[in-house]
């Protein structure tokens, strides 16, 4: 099968009919399947899918609302196509862009093509401005230069999509996960439509979640395979600073000065213990990382291909 289209849904009953019409029109001539994942809808979304779904559609119903990342992961796990496209089910993404993205992926020899919403039809204050700030922060901290991290419309080669390791709310950081995988990725302009039905599931309240996930992704990107480099470096810096203060005060004590009431003494002791704790945390993190790989026979690398001229 050429293509699997994975669509997470939550309370999008009114969009189902137009969504199937748009997919049928856009993907005519492409051997494909449609995988819809219901993420705990409380309206008639599931009933509408059962009533309107074409023969090449499958519905995965989650037993409660797990969030978009988990729903997307469930759909990708079910996908059987050589290529996997992800998109939102609210009709803001346009399925008509998928053939263009497939052509771009194949002509450039890419692993992933990410959509970049041109002429985005969202509110300025609650959606566009926070999104621009978040995109800039993610680009600068991760050094993955994608302009639109929030666009769900993407096309992946199957092996890349199935090895992204999606959990939590990391769907916003798929470009970073793609870079960690070592995949070749480019961004292309795609259409973006105003929401016609239902209500947006996003708001200004997600900003703190994005920031929390961002700092985790920066750590994961830079130190997942070598946590001791972070904790050890911070630990030794703190330890040496604390010991320096302690020895300075010790010298003063030997010279006859009273150091018992000095706040600097407390600071030196605290820094010394914090340094020891950070170094110990680094050792523990290293053992956890090694256990993770060795217990599951995982490798800290991915081979793209092997060229053997002897055959």
Short mmCIF file of C-alpha atoms in Angstrom, two decimals, residues 19-207:
data_model
loop_
_atom_site.label_atom_id
_atom_site.label_comp_id
_atom_site.label_asym_id
_atom_site.label_seq_id
_atom_site.Cartn_x
_atom_site.Cartn_y
_atom_site.Cartn_z
CA UNK A 19 -13.42 15.31 5.58
CA UNK A 20 -14.15 12.05 3.76
CA UNK A 21 -15.22 13.99 0.65
CA UNK A 22 -11.99 15.99 0.67
CA UNK A 23 -9.83 12.88 1.16
CA UNK A 24 -11.60 10.99 -1.63
CA UNK A 25 -11.15 13.88 -4.04
CA UNK A 26 -7.53 14.61 -3.12
CA UNK A 27 -6.22 11.03 -3.06
CA UNK A 28 -7.96 9.66 -6.14
CA UNK A 29 -5.47 7.44 -7.96
CA UNK A 30 -3.29 6.83 -4.88
CA UNK A 31 -3.54 3.43 -3.18
CA UNK A 32 -4.27 4.51 0.36
CA UNK A 33 -5.99 3.79 3.65
CA UNK A 34 -7.53 6.23 6.12
CA UNK A 35 -6.94 5.62 9.83
CA UNK A 36 -9.08 7.72 12.13
CA UNK A 37 -8.35 7.71 15.85
CA UNK A 38 -11.13 8.85 18.15
CA UNK A 39 -9.54 10.38 21.22
CA UNK A 40 -12.38 10.17 23.71
CA UNK A 41 -15.06 12.11 21.81
CA UNK A 42 -18.23 12.90 23.74
CA UNK A 43 -20.34 13.84 20.70
CA UNK A 44 -21.45 11.70 17.74
CA UNK A 45 -18.03 11.55 16.05
CA UNK A 46 -17.78 7.74 16.23
CA UNK A 47 -21.34 7.27 14.96
CA UNK A 48 -20.71 9.63 12.04
CA UNK A 49 -17.54 7.77 11.07
CA UNK A 50 -19.33 4.41 11.20
CA UNK A 51 -22.12 5.83 9.03
CA UNK A 52 -20.00 7.60 6.42
CA UNK A 53 -16.66 5.80 6.33
CA UNK A 54 -15.53 4.40 2.95
CA UNK A 55 -14.22 0.84 2.65
CA UNK A 56 -10.58 1.90 2.93
CA UNK A 57 -11.13 3.60 6.31
CA UNK A 58 -10.44 2.16 9.74
CA UNK A 59 -11.46 3.60 13.07
CA UNK A 60 -9.43 3.22 16.24
CA UNK A 61 -11.48 4.20 19.32
CA UNK A 62 -9.47 5.00 22.44
CA UNK A 63 -11.17 4.28 25.74
CA UNK A 64 -10.67 7.87 26.97
CA UNK A 65 -9.04 11.15 26.01
CA UNK A 66 -5.27 10.63 25.99
CA UNK A 67 -4.28 13.70 23.95
CA UNK A 68 -3.24 14.28 20.37
CA UNK A 69 0.20 12.72 20.71
CA UNK A 70 -1.12 9.38 21.98
CA UNK A 71 -3.89 9.36 19.37
CA UNK A 72 -1.39 10.06 16.60
CA UNK A 73 0.90 7.32 17.91
CA UNK A 74 -1.99 4.83 17.97
CA UNK A 75 -2.82 5.65 14.34
CA UNK A 76 0.80 5.34 13.22
CA UNK A 77 1.05 1.94 14.94
CA UNK A 78 -1.94 0.77 12.88
CA UNK A 79 -0.68 2.20 9.59
CA UNK A 80 0.42 -0.21 6.87
CA UNK A 81 1.38 2.16 4.05
CA UNK A 82 4.90 2.76 2.75
CA UNK A 83 4.27 6.44 3.45
CA UNK A 84 2.35 7.85 6.41
CA UNK A 85 0.63 11.24 6.34
CA UNK A 86 -0.67 12.90 9.50
CA UNK A 87 -3.26 15.66 9.53
CA UNK A 88 -5.88 17.25 11.75
CA UNK A 89 -9.53 16.28 11.37
CA UNK A 90 -10.95 19.81 11.64
CA UNK A 91 -10.56 20.59 7.91
CA UNK A 92 -8.01 23.31 8.56
CA UNK A 93 -5.39 21.11 6.90
CA UNK A 94 -6.14 20.43 3.23
CA UNK A 95 -5.75 16.82 2.00
CA UNK A 96 -5.20 18.23 -1.51
CA UNK A 97 -1.65 19.13 -0.40
CA UNK A 98 -0.71 15.50 0.30
CA UNK A 99 0.04 14.47 -3.33
CA UNK A 100 2.31 17.52 -3.73
CA UNK A 101 4.12 16.62 -0.50
CA UNK A 102 4.58 13.01 -1.63
CA UNK A 103 6.01 14.19 -4.95
CA UNK A 104 8.40 16.54 -3.13
CA UNK A 105 9.52 13.75 -0.78
CA UNK A 106 10.17 11.33 -3.62
CA UNK A 107 11.84 13.80 -5.99
CA UNK A 108 14.23 15.09 -3.30
CA UNK A 109 14.95 11.71 -1.71
CA UNK A 110 13.65 12.90 1.66
CA UNK A 111 12.37 10.99 4.67
CA UNK A 112 9.92 13.63 5.92
CA UNK A 113 8.11 16.59 4.40
CA UNK A 114 6.59 19.00 6.94
CA UNK A 115 3.80 21.43 6.15
CA UNK A 116 4.18 25.15 6.74
CA UNK A 117 0.82 26.90 6.99
CA UNK A 118 0.72 29.74 4.45
CA UNK A 119 -1.82 32.47 5.19
CA UNK A 120 -2.76 30.88 8.48
CA UNK A 121 -6.46 31.36 9.30
CA UNK A 122 -6.32 31.57 13.09
CA UNK A 123 -6.84 34.28 15.69
CA UNK A 124 -3.91 36.68 16.06
CA UNK A 125 -3.79 37.10 19.85
CA UNK A 126 -4.61 33.59 21.09
CA UNK A 127 -3.07 31.51 18.31
CA UNK A 128 -0.69 33.28 15.92
CA UNK A 129 1.38 35.39 18.32
CA UNK A 130 1.93 32.61 20.93
CA UNK A 131 2.73 30.22 18.07
CA UNK A 132 5.34 32.57 16.59
CA UNK A 133 6.99 33.02 19.98
CA UNK A 134 6.99 29.27 20.63
CA UNK A 135 8.37 28.50 17.16
CA UNK A 136 11.21 30.99 17.62
CA UNK A 137 12.11 29.56 21.03
CA UNK A 138 12.11 25.98 19.75
CA UNK A 139 14.25 26.90 16.72
CA UNK A 140 16.83 28.73 18.82
CA UNK A 141 17.08 26.16 21.60
CA UNK A 142 17.05 23.01 19.45
CA UNK A 143 18.76 24.37 16.32
CA UNK A 144 16.13 22.64 14.17
CA UNK A 145 15.17 25.34 11.71
CA UNK A 146 11.53 24.68 10.92
CA UNK A 147 9.27 27.73 10.78
CA UNK A 148 5.99 26.03 11.69
CA UNK A 149 6.21 23.42 14.44
CA UNK A 150 2.45 23.43 14.98
CA UNK A 151 1.34 22.17 11.56
CA UNK A 152 0.10 18.58 11.87
CA UNK A 153 0.17 17.98 8.11
CA UNK A 154 3.30 15.93 7.44
CA UNK A 155 4.33 13.03 5.22
CA UNK A 156 6.81 10.44 6.53
CA UNK A 157 8.48 7.36 5.24
CA UNK A 158 7.06 4.47 7.22
CA UNK A 159 10.21 3.54 9.19
CA UNK A 160 10.69 7.13 10.37
CA UNK A 161 7.10 7.56 11.54
CA UNK A 162 7.08 4.26 13.41
CA UNK A 163 10.31 5.05 15.26
CA UNK A 164 9.56 8.58 16.43
CA UNK A 165 8.83 7.50 20.02
CA UNK A 166 5.74 9.68 20.47
CA UNK A 167 4.38 10.00 24.00
CA UNK A 168 3.25 12.70 26.40
CA UNK A 169 2.54 15.77 24.27
CA UNK A 170 5.58 15.56 21.99
CA UNK A 171 3.63 15.89 18.73
CA UNK A 172 4.63 19.58 18.76
CA UNK A 173 8.28 18.51 18.62
CA UNK A 174 8.11 15.97 15.81
CA UNK A 175 10.69 17.93 13.75
CA UNK A 176 13.13 17.63 16.67
CA UNK A 177 12.43 13.89 16.98
CA UNK A 178 12.96 13.57 13.22
CA UNK A 179 16.32 15.28 13.53
CA UNK A 180 17.30 12.99 16.43
CA UNK A 181 16.41 10.02 14.23
CA UNK A 182 18.76 11.38 11.57
CA UNK A 183 16.07 11.67 8.89
CA UNK A 184 16.23 14.09 5.96
CA UNK A 185 13.45 16.65 6.21
CA UNK A 186 12.25 19.74 4.35
CA UNK A 187 9.36 22.13 4.86
CA UNK A 188 6.87 23.18 2.17
CA UNK A 189 4.03 25.70 2.10
CA UNK A 190 0.57 24.17 2.49
CA UNK A 191 -2.91 25.62 2.54
CA UNK A 192 -4.68 26.46 5.75
CA UNK A 193 -8.41 27.00 6.15
CA UNK A 194 -10.49 28.65 8.84
CA UNK A 195 -12.31 26.25 11.13
CA UNK A 196 -15.89 25.74 9.95
CA UNK A 197 -17.23 23.32 12.55
CA UNK A 198 -16.73 22.71 16.25
CA UNK A 199 -14.35 24.46 18.62
CA UNK A 200 -10.59 24.58 18.78
CA UNK A 201 -8.98 22.32 21.37
CA UNK A 202 -6.09 24.73 21.82
CA UNK A 203 -5.83 27.90 23.86
CA UNK A 204 -3.39 30.18 25.58
CA UNK A 205 -3.22 27.74 28.51
CA UNK A 206 -1.06 25.32 26.54
CA UNK A 207 1.88 27.77 26.61
#
